[in-house]
mmCIF file of C-alpha atoms and ligand atoms in Angstrom:
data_model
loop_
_atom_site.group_PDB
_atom_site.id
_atom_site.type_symbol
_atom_site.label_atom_id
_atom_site.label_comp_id
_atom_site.label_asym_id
_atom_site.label_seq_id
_atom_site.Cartn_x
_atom_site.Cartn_y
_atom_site.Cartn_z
ATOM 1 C CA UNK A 30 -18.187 -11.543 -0.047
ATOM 2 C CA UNK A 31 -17.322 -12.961 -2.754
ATOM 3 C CA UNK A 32 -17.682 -9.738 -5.070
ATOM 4 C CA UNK A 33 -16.249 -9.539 -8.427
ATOM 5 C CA UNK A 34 -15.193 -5.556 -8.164
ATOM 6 C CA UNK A 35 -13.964 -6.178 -4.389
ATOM 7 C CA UNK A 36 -12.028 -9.400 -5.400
ATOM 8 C CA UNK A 37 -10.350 -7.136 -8.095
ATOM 9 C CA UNK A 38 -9.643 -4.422 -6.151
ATOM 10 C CA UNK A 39 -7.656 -6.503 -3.765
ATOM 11 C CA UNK A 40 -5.760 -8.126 -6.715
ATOM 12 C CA UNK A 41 -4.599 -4.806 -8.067
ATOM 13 C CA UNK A 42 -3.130 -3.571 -4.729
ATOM 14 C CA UNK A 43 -1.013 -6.546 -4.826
ATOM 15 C CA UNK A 44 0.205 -4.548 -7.705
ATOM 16 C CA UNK A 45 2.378 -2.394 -4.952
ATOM 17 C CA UNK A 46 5.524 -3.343 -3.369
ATOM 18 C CA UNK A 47 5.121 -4.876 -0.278
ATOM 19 C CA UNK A 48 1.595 -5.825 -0.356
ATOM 20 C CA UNK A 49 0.961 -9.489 -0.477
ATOM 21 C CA UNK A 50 -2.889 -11.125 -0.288
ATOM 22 C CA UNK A 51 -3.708 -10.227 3.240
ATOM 23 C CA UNK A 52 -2.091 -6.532 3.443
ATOM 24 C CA UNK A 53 -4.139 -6.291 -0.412
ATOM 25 C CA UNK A 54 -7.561 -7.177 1.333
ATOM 26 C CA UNK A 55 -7.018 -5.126 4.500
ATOM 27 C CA UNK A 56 -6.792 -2.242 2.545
ATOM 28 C CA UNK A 57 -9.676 -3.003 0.047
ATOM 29 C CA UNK A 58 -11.859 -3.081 3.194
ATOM 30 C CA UNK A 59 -10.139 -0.558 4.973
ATOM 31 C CA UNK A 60 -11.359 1.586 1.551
ATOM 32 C CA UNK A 61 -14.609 0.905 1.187
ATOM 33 C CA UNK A 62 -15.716 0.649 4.758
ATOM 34 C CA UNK A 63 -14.176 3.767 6.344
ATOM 35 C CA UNK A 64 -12.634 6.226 3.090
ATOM 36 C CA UNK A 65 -14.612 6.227 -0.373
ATOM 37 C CA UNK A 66 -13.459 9.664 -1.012
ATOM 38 C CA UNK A 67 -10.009 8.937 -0.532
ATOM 39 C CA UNK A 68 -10.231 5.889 -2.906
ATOM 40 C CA UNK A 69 -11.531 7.809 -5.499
ATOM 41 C CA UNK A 70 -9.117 10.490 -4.883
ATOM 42 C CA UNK A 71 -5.985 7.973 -5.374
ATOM 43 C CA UNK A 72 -7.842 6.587 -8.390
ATOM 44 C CA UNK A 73 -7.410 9.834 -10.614
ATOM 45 C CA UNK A 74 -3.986 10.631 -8.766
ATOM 46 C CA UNK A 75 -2.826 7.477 -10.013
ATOM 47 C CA UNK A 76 -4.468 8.899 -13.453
ATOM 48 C CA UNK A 77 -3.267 11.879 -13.625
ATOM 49 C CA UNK A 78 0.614 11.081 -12.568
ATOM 50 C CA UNK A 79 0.600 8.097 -15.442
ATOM 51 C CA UNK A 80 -0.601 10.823 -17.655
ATOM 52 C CA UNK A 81 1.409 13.810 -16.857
ATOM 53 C CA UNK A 82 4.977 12.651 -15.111
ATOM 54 C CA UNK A 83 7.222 11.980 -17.679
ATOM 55 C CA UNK A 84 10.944 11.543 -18.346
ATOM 56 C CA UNK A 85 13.752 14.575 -18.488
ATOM 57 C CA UNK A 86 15.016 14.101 -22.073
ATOM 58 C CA UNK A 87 18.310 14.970 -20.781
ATOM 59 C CA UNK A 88 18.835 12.830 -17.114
ATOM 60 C CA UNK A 89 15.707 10.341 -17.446
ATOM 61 C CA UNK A 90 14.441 11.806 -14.099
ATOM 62 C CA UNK A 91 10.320 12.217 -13.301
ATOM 63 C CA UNK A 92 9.703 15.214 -14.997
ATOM 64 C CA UNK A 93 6.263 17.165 -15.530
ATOM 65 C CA UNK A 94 8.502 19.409 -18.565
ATOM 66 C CA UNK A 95 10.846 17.996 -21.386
ATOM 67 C CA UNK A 96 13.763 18.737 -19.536
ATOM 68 C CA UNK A 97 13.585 18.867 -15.477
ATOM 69 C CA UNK A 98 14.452 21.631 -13.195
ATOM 70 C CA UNK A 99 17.584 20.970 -12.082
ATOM 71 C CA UNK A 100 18.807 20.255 -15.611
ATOM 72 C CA UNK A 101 17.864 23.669 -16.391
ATOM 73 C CA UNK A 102 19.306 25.241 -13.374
ATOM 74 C CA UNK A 103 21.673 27.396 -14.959
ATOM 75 C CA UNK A 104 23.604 27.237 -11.031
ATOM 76 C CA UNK A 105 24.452 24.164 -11.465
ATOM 77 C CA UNK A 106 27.972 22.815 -12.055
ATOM 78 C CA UNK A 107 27.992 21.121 -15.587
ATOM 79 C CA UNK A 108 30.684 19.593 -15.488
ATOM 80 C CA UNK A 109 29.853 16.662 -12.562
ATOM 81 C CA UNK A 110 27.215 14.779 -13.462
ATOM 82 C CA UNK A 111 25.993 12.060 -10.454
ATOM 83 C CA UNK A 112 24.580 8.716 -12.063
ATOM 84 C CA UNK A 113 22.085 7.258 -9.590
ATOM 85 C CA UNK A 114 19.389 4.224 -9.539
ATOM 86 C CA UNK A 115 16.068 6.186 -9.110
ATOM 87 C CA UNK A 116 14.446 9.288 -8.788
ATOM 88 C CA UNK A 117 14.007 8.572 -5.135
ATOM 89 C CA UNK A 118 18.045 8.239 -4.862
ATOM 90 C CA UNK A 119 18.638 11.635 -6.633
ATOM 91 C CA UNK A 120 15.739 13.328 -4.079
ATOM 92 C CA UNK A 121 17.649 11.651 -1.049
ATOM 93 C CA UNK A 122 21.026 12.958 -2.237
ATOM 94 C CA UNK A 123 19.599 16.358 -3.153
ATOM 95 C CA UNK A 124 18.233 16.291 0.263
ATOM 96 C CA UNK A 125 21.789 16.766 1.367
ATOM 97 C CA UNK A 126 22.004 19.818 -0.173
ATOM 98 C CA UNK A 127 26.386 19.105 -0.545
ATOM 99 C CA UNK A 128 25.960 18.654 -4.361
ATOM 100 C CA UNK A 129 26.027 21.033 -6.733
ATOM 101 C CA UNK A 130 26.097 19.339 -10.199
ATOM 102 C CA UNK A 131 24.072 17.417 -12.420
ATOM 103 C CA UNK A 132 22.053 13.959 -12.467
ATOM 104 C CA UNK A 133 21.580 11.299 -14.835
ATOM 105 C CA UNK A 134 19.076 8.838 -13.305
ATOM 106 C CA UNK A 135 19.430 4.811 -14.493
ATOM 107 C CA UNK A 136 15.857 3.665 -13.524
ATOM 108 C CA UNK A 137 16.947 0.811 -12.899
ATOM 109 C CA UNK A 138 20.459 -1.616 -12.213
ATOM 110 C CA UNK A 139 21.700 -4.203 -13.530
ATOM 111 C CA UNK A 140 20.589 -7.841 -12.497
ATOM 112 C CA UNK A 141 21.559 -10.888 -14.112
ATOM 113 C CA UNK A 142 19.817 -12.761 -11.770
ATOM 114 C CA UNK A 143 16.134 -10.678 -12.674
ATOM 115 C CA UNK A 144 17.431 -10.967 -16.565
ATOM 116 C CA UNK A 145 18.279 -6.694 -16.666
ATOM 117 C CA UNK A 146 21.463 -6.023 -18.521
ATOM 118 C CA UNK A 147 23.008 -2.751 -19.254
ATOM 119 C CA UNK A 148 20.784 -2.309 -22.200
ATOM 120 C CA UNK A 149 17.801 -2.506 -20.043
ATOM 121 C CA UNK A 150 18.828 0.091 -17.808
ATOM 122 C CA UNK A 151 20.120 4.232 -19.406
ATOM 123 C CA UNK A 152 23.645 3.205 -20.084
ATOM 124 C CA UNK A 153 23.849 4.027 -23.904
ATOM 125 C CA UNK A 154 22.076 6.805 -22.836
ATOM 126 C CA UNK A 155 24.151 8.131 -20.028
ATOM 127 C CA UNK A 156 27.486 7.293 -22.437
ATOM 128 C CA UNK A 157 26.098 9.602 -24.994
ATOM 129 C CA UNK A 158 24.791 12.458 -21.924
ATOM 130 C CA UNK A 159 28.382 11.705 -20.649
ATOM 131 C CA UNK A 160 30.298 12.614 -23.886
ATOM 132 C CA UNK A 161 28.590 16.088 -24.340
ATOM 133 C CA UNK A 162 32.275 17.775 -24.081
ATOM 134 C CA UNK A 163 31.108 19.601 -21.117
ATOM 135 C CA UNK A 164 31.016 17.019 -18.551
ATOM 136 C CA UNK A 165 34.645 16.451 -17.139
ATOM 137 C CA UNK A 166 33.495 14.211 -13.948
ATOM 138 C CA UNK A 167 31.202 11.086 -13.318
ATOM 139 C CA UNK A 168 30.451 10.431 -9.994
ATOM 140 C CA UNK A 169 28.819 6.619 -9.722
ATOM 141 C CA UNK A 170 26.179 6.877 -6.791
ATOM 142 C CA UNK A 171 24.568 3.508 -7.204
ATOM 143 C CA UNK A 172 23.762 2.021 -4.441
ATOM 144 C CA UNK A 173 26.113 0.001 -2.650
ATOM 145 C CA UNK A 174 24.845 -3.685 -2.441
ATOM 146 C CA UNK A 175 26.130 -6.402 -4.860
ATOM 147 C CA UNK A 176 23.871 -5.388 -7.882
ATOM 148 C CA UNK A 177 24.382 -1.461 -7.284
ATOM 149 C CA UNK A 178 28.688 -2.237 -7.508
ATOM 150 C CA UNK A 179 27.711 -4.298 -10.118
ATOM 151 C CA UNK A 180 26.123 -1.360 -12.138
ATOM 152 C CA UNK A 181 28.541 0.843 -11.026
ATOM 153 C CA UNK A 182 31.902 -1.674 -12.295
ATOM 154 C CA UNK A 183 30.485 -1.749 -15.833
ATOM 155 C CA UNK A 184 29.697 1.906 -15.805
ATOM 156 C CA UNK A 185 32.445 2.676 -14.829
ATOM 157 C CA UNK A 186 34.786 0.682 -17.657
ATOM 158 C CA UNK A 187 32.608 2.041 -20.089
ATOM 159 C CA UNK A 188 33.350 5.494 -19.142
ATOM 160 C CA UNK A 189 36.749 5.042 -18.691
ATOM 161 C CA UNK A 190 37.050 3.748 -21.968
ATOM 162 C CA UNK A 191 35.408 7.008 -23.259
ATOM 163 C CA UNK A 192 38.030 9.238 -21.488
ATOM 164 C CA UNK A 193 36.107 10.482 -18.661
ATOM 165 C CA UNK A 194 37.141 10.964 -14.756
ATOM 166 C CA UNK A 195 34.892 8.596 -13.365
ATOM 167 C CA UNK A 196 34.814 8.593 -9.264
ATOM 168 C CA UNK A 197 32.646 6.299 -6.964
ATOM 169 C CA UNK A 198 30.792 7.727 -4.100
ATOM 170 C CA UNK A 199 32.927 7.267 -0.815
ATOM 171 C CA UNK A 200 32.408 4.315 0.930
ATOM 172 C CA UNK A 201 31.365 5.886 4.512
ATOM 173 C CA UNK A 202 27.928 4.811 3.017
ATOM 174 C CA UNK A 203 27.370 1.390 5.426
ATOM 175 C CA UNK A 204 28.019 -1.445 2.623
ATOM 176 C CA UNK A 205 24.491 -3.304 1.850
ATOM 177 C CA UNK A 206 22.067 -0.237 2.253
ATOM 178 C CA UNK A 207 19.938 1.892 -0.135
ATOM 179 C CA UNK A 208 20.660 4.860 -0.271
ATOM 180 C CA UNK A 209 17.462 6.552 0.546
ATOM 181 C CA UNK A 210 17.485 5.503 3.949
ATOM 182 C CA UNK A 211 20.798 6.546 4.748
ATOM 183 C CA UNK A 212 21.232 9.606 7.045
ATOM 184 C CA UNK A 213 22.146 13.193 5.495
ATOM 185 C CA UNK A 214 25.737 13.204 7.034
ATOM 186 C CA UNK A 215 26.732 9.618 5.844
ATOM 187 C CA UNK A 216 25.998 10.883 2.701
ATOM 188 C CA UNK A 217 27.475 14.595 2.631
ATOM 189 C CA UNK A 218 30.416 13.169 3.992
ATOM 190 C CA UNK A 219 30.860 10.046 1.239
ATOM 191 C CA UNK A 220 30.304 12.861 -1.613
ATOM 192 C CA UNK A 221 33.105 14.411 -0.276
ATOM 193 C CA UNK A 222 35.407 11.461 0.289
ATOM 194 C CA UNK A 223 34.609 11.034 -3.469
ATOM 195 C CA UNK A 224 37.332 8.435 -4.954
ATOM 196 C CA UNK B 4 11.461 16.201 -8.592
ATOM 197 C CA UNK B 5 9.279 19.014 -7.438
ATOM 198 C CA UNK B 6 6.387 17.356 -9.908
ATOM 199 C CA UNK B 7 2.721 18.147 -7.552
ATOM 200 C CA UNK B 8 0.983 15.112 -10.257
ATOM 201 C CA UNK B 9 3.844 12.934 -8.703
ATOM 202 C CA UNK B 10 3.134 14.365 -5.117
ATOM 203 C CA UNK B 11 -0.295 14.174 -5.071
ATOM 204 C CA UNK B 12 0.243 10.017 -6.153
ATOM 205 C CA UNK B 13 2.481 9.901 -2.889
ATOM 206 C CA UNK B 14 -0.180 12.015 -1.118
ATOM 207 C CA UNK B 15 -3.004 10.293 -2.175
ATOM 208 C CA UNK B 16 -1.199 6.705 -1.544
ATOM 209 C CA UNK B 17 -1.014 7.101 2.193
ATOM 210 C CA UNK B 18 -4.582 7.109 3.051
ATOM 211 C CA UNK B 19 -3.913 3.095 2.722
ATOM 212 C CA UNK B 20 -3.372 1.269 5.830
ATOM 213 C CA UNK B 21 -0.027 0.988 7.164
ATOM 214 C CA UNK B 22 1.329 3.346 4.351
ATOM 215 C CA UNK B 23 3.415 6.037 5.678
ATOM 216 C CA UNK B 24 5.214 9.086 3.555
ATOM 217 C CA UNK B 25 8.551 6.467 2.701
ATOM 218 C CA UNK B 26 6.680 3.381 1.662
ATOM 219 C CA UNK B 27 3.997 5.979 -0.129
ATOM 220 C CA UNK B 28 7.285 6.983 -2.212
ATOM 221 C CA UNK B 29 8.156 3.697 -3.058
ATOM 222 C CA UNK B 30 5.043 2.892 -4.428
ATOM 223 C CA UNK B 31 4.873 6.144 -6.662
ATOM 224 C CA UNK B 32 8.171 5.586 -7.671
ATOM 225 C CA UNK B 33 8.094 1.810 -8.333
ATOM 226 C CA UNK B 34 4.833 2.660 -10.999
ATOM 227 C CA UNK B 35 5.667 5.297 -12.007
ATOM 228 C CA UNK B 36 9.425 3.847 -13.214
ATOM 229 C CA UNK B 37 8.144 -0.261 -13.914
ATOM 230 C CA UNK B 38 4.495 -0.915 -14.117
ATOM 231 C CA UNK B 39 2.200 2.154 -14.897
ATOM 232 C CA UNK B 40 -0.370 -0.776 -16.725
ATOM 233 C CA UNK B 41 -0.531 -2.001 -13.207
ATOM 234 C CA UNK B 42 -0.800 1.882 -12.560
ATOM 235 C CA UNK B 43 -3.840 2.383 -14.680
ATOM 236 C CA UNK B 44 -5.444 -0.822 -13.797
ATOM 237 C CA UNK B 45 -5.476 -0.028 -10.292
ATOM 238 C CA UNK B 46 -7.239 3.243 -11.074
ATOM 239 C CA UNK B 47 -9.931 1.376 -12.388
ATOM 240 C CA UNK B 48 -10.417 -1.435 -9.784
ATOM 241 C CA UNK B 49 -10.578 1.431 -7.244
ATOM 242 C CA UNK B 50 -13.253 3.262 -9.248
ATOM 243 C CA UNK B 51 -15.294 -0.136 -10.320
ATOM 244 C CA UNK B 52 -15.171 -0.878 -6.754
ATOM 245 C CA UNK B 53 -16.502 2.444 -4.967
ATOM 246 C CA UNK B 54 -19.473 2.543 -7.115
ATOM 247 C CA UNK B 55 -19.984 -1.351 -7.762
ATOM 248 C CA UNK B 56 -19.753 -2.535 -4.007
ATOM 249 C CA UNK B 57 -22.379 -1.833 -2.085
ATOM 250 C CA UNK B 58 -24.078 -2.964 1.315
ATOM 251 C CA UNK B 59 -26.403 -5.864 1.974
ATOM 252 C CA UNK B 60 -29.071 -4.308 2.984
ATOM 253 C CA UNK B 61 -30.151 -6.982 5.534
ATOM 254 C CA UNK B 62 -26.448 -8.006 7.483
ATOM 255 C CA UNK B 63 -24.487 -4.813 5.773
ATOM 256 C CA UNK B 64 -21.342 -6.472 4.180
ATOM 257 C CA UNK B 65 -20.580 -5.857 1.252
ATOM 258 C CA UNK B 66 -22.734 -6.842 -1.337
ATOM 259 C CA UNK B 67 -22.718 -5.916 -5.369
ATOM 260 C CA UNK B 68 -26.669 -6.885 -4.750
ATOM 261 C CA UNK B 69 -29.298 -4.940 -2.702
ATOM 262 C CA UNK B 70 -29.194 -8.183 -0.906
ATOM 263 C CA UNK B 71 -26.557 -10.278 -0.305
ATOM 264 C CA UNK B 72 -25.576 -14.509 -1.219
ATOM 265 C CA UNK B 73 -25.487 -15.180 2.511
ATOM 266 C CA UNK B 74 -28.767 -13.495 3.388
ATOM 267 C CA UNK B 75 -30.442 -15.707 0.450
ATOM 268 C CA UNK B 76 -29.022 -18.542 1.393
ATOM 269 C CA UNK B 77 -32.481 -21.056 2.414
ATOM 270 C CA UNK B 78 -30.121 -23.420 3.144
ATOM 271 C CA UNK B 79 -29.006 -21.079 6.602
ATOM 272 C CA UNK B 80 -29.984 -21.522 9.820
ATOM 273 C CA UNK B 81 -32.073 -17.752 10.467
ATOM 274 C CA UNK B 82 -32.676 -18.351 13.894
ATOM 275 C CA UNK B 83 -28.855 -17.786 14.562
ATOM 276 C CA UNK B 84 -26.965 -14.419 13.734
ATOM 277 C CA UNK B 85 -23.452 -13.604 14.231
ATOM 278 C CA UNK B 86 -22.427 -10.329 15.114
ATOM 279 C CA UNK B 87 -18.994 -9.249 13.422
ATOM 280 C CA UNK B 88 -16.929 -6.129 13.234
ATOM 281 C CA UNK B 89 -15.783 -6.650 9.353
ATOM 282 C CA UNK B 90 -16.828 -8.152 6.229
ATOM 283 C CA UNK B 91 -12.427 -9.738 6.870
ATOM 284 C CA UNK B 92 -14.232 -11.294 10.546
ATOM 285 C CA UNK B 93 -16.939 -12.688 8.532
ATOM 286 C CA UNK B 94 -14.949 -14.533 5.680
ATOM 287 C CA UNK B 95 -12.436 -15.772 8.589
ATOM 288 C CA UNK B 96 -15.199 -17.286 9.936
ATOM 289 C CA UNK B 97 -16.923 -18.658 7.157
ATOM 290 C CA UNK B 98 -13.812 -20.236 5.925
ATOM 291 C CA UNK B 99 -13.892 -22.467 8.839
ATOM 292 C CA UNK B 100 -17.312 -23.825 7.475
ATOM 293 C CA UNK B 101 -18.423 -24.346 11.451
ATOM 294 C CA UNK B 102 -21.255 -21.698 11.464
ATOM 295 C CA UNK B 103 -24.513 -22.130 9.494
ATOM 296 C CA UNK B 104 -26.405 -18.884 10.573
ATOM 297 C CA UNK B 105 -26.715 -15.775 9.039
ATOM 298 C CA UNK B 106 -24.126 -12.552 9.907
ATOM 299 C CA UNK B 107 -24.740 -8.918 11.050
ATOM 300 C CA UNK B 108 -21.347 -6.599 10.239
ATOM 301 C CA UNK B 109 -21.427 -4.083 12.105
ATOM 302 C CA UNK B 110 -18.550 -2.207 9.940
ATOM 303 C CA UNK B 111 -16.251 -0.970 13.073
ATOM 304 C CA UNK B 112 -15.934 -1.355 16.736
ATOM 305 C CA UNK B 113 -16.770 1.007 19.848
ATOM 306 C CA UNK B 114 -14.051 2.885 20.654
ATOM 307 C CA UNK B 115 -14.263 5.681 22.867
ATOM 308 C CA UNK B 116 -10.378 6.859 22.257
ATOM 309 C CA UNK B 117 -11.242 7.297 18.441
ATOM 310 C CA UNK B 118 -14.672 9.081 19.263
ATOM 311 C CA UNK B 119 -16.411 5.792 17.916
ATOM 312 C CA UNK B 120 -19.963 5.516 20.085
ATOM 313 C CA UNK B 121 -22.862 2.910 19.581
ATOM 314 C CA UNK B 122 -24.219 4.935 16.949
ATOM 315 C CA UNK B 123 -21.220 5.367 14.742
ATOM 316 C CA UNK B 124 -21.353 1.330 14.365
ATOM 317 C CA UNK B 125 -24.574 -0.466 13.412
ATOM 318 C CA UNK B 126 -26.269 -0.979 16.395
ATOM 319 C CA UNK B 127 -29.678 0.307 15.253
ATOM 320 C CA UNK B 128 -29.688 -1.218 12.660
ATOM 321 C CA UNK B 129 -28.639 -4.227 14.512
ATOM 322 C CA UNK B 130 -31.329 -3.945 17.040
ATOM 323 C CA UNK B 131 -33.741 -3.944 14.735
ATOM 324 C CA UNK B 132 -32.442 -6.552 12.291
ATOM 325 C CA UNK B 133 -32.351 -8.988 15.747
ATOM 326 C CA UNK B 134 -35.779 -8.151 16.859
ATOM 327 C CA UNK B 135 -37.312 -10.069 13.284
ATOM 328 C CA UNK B 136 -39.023 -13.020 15.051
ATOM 329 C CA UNK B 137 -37.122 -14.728 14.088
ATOM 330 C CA UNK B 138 -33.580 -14.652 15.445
ATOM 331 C CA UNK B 139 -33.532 -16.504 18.660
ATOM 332 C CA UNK B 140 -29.695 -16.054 19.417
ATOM 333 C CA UNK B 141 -27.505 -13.446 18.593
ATOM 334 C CA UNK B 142 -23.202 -14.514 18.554
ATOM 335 C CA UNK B 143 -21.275 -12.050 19.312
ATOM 336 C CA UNK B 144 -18.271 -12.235 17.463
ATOM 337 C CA UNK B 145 -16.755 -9.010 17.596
ATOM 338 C CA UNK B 146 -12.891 -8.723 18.260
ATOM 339 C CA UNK B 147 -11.174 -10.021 21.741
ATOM 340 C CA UNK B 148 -9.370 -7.056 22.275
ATOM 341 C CA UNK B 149 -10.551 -4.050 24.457
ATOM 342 C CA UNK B 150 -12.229 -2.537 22.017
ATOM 343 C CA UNK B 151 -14.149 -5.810 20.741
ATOM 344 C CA UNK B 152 -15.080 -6.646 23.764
ATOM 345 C CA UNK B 153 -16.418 -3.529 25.250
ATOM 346 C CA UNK B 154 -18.789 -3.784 21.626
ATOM 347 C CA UNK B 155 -19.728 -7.073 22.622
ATOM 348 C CA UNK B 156 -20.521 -5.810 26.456
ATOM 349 C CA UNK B 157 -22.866 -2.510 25.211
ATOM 350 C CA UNK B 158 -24.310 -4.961 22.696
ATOM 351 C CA UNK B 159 -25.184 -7.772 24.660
ATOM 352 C CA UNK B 160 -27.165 -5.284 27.581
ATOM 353 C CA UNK B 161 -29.024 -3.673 24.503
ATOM 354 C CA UNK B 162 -29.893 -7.658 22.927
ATOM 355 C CA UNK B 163 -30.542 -9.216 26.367
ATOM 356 C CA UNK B 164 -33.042 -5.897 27.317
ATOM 357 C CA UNK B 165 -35.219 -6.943 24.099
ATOM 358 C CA UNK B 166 -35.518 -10.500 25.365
ATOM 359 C CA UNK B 167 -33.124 -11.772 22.964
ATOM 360 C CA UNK B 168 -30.093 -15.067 23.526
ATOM 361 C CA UNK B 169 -26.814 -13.374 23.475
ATOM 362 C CA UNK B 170 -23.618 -15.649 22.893
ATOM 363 C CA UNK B 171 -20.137 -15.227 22.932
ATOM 364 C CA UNK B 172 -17.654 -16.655 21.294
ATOM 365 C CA UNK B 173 -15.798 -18.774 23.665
ATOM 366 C CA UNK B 174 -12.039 -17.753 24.635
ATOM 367 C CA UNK B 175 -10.447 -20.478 22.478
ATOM 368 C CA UNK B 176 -9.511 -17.549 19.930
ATOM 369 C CA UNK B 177 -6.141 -15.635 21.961
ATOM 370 C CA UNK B 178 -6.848 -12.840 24.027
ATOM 371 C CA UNK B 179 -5.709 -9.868 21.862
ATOM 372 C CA UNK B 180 -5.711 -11.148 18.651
ATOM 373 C CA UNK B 181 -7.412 -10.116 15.678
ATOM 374 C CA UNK B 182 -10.130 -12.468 14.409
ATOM 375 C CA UNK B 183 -8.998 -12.522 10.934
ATOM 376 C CA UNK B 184 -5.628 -13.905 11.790
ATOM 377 C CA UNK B 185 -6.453 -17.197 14.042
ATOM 378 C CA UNK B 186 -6.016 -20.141 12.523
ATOM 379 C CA UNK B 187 -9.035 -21.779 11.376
ATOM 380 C CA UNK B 188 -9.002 -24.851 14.028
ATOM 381 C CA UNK B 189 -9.237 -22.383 16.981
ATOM 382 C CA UNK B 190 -12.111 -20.597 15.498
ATOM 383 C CA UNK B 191 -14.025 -23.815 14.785
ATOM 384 C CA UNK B 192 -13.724 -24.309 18.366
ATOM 385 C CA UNK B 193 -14.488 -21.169 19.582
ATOM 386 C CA UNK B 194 -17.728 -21.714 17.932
ATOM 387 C CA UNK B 195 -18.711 -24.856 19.423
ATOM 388 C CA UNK B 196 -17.636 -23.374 22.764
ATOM 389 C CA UNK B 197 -19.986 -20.467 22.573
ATOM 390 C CA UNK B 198 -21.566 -19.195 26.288
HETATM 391 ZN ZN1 LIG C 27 16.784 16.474 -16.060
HETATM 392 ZN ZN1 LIG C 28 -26.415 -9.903 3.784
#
């Protein structure tokens, strides 16, 4: 019981969101009692993604190529680009299917209370992807708690500043959610509503 | 988005407990973006562990030696063994420090729903480990749900036909409740109880 390798294992789960101690140890067991292969088979997934999924030189999305898909996708309108948190924003508003334009993807917001400024998230990075002379519209889709507004209110100034339309994602997106569990409509209908 | 090295991370994530498809995101995404170290490391704790931890061969937990601390122990009382479901029952009960004897794990539970018979657990094994000479009373300390106790019934008419002491744990511990998440008090008990 008290194993060196299982007591490490458990600590490294805790490594995952929203596994403390006893959700770490359940699944430890769960592993080596019941699904060996399967360990070993998220052990090299976990190797191979760290290895081979990289950032989009042009939005910052996960991105096996230098630039991703969609920023290739010659269909797209290139003159809206969509700033959002996370990759996992940009698939839920994709998922929509009622935008047509491009992404630039933060990886992150800004905090003060966890210490992240603008520096620490893209925004020198999106100003620069922003001023490209093709892109006429921003549309902020940060999520829409205090820290996402947050992100979105300095974002927004800067891009002002820098002469560009800047709109915010309508608010028929409930106030306080993320916005990868919001339904499709909600969403469709706040990328209309645009402001 | 469409990346299959970022996929196959969410894939492989899921075959952890209480991970479904969303929360399997998440996790990809929050490595992937914030702590691939953490990433790496838990590559390795998963590999370390599958071919590190082993099974006792005398009680089956898990055990980096052929035989495990608990087994060795002189200073245990080998006249008493307690039948568990998990190597999680066993350090619940040891951690009340009420039980001296030595453990069988029988690594799972009867369960006819999930196809799980007598032999898919360690009864065998179990059988034969009792019938030393030695034991004189075997606890059953399997789970007090349906399952657990329907173990604890097909064990106890297999131990009792070989002449052996069966024990149960008394009901102290709450109907329905998992063993690993009484409080210690209750389990202490439950052990003194035992009929
Ligand atoms: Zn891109
Ligand atoms: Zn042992």
């Amino acid at each position: 019981m008290a194993d060196a390798a299982l007591d490490a294992l458990i600590d490294s789960l805790r490594c995952l969101p929203g596994v403390g101690q006893k959700s770490a140890q359940r699944m430890a067991y769960h592993l080596l009692q019941h699904d060996r292969p399967s360990a070993l088979r998220l052990a090299q997934a976990l190797e191979t993604a760290v290895s081979e999924v990289k950032h989009c030189a042009r939005c910052y999305t996960f991105s096996h190529e230098p630039v991703c898909e969609v920023c290739l996708d010659e269909a797209r309108e290139r003159q809206l680009l969509c700033v959002v948190e996370s990759p996992a924003d940009q698939a839920a508003l994709e998922r929509t299917g009622s935008y047509r334009g491009l992404y630039f993807v933060l990886m992150g917001r800004i905090s003060p209370l966890d210490g992240i400024g603008p520096r620490d998230i893209g925004m020198s990075a999106l100003l620069e992807r922003a001023s490209d002379g093709v892109v006429q519209e921003v549309i902020l889709a940060t999520n829409f708690h205090a820290e996402g507004e947050a992100t979105a209110h300095v974002l927004s100034e800067q891009l002002r500043a820098r002469g560009l339309k800047v709109t915010r994602l309508a608010r028929g997106v409930p106030v306080g959610s993320e916005l990868e569990y919001v339904d499709l409509g909600t969403i469709a209908h706040a990328f209309m509503d645009r402001r």
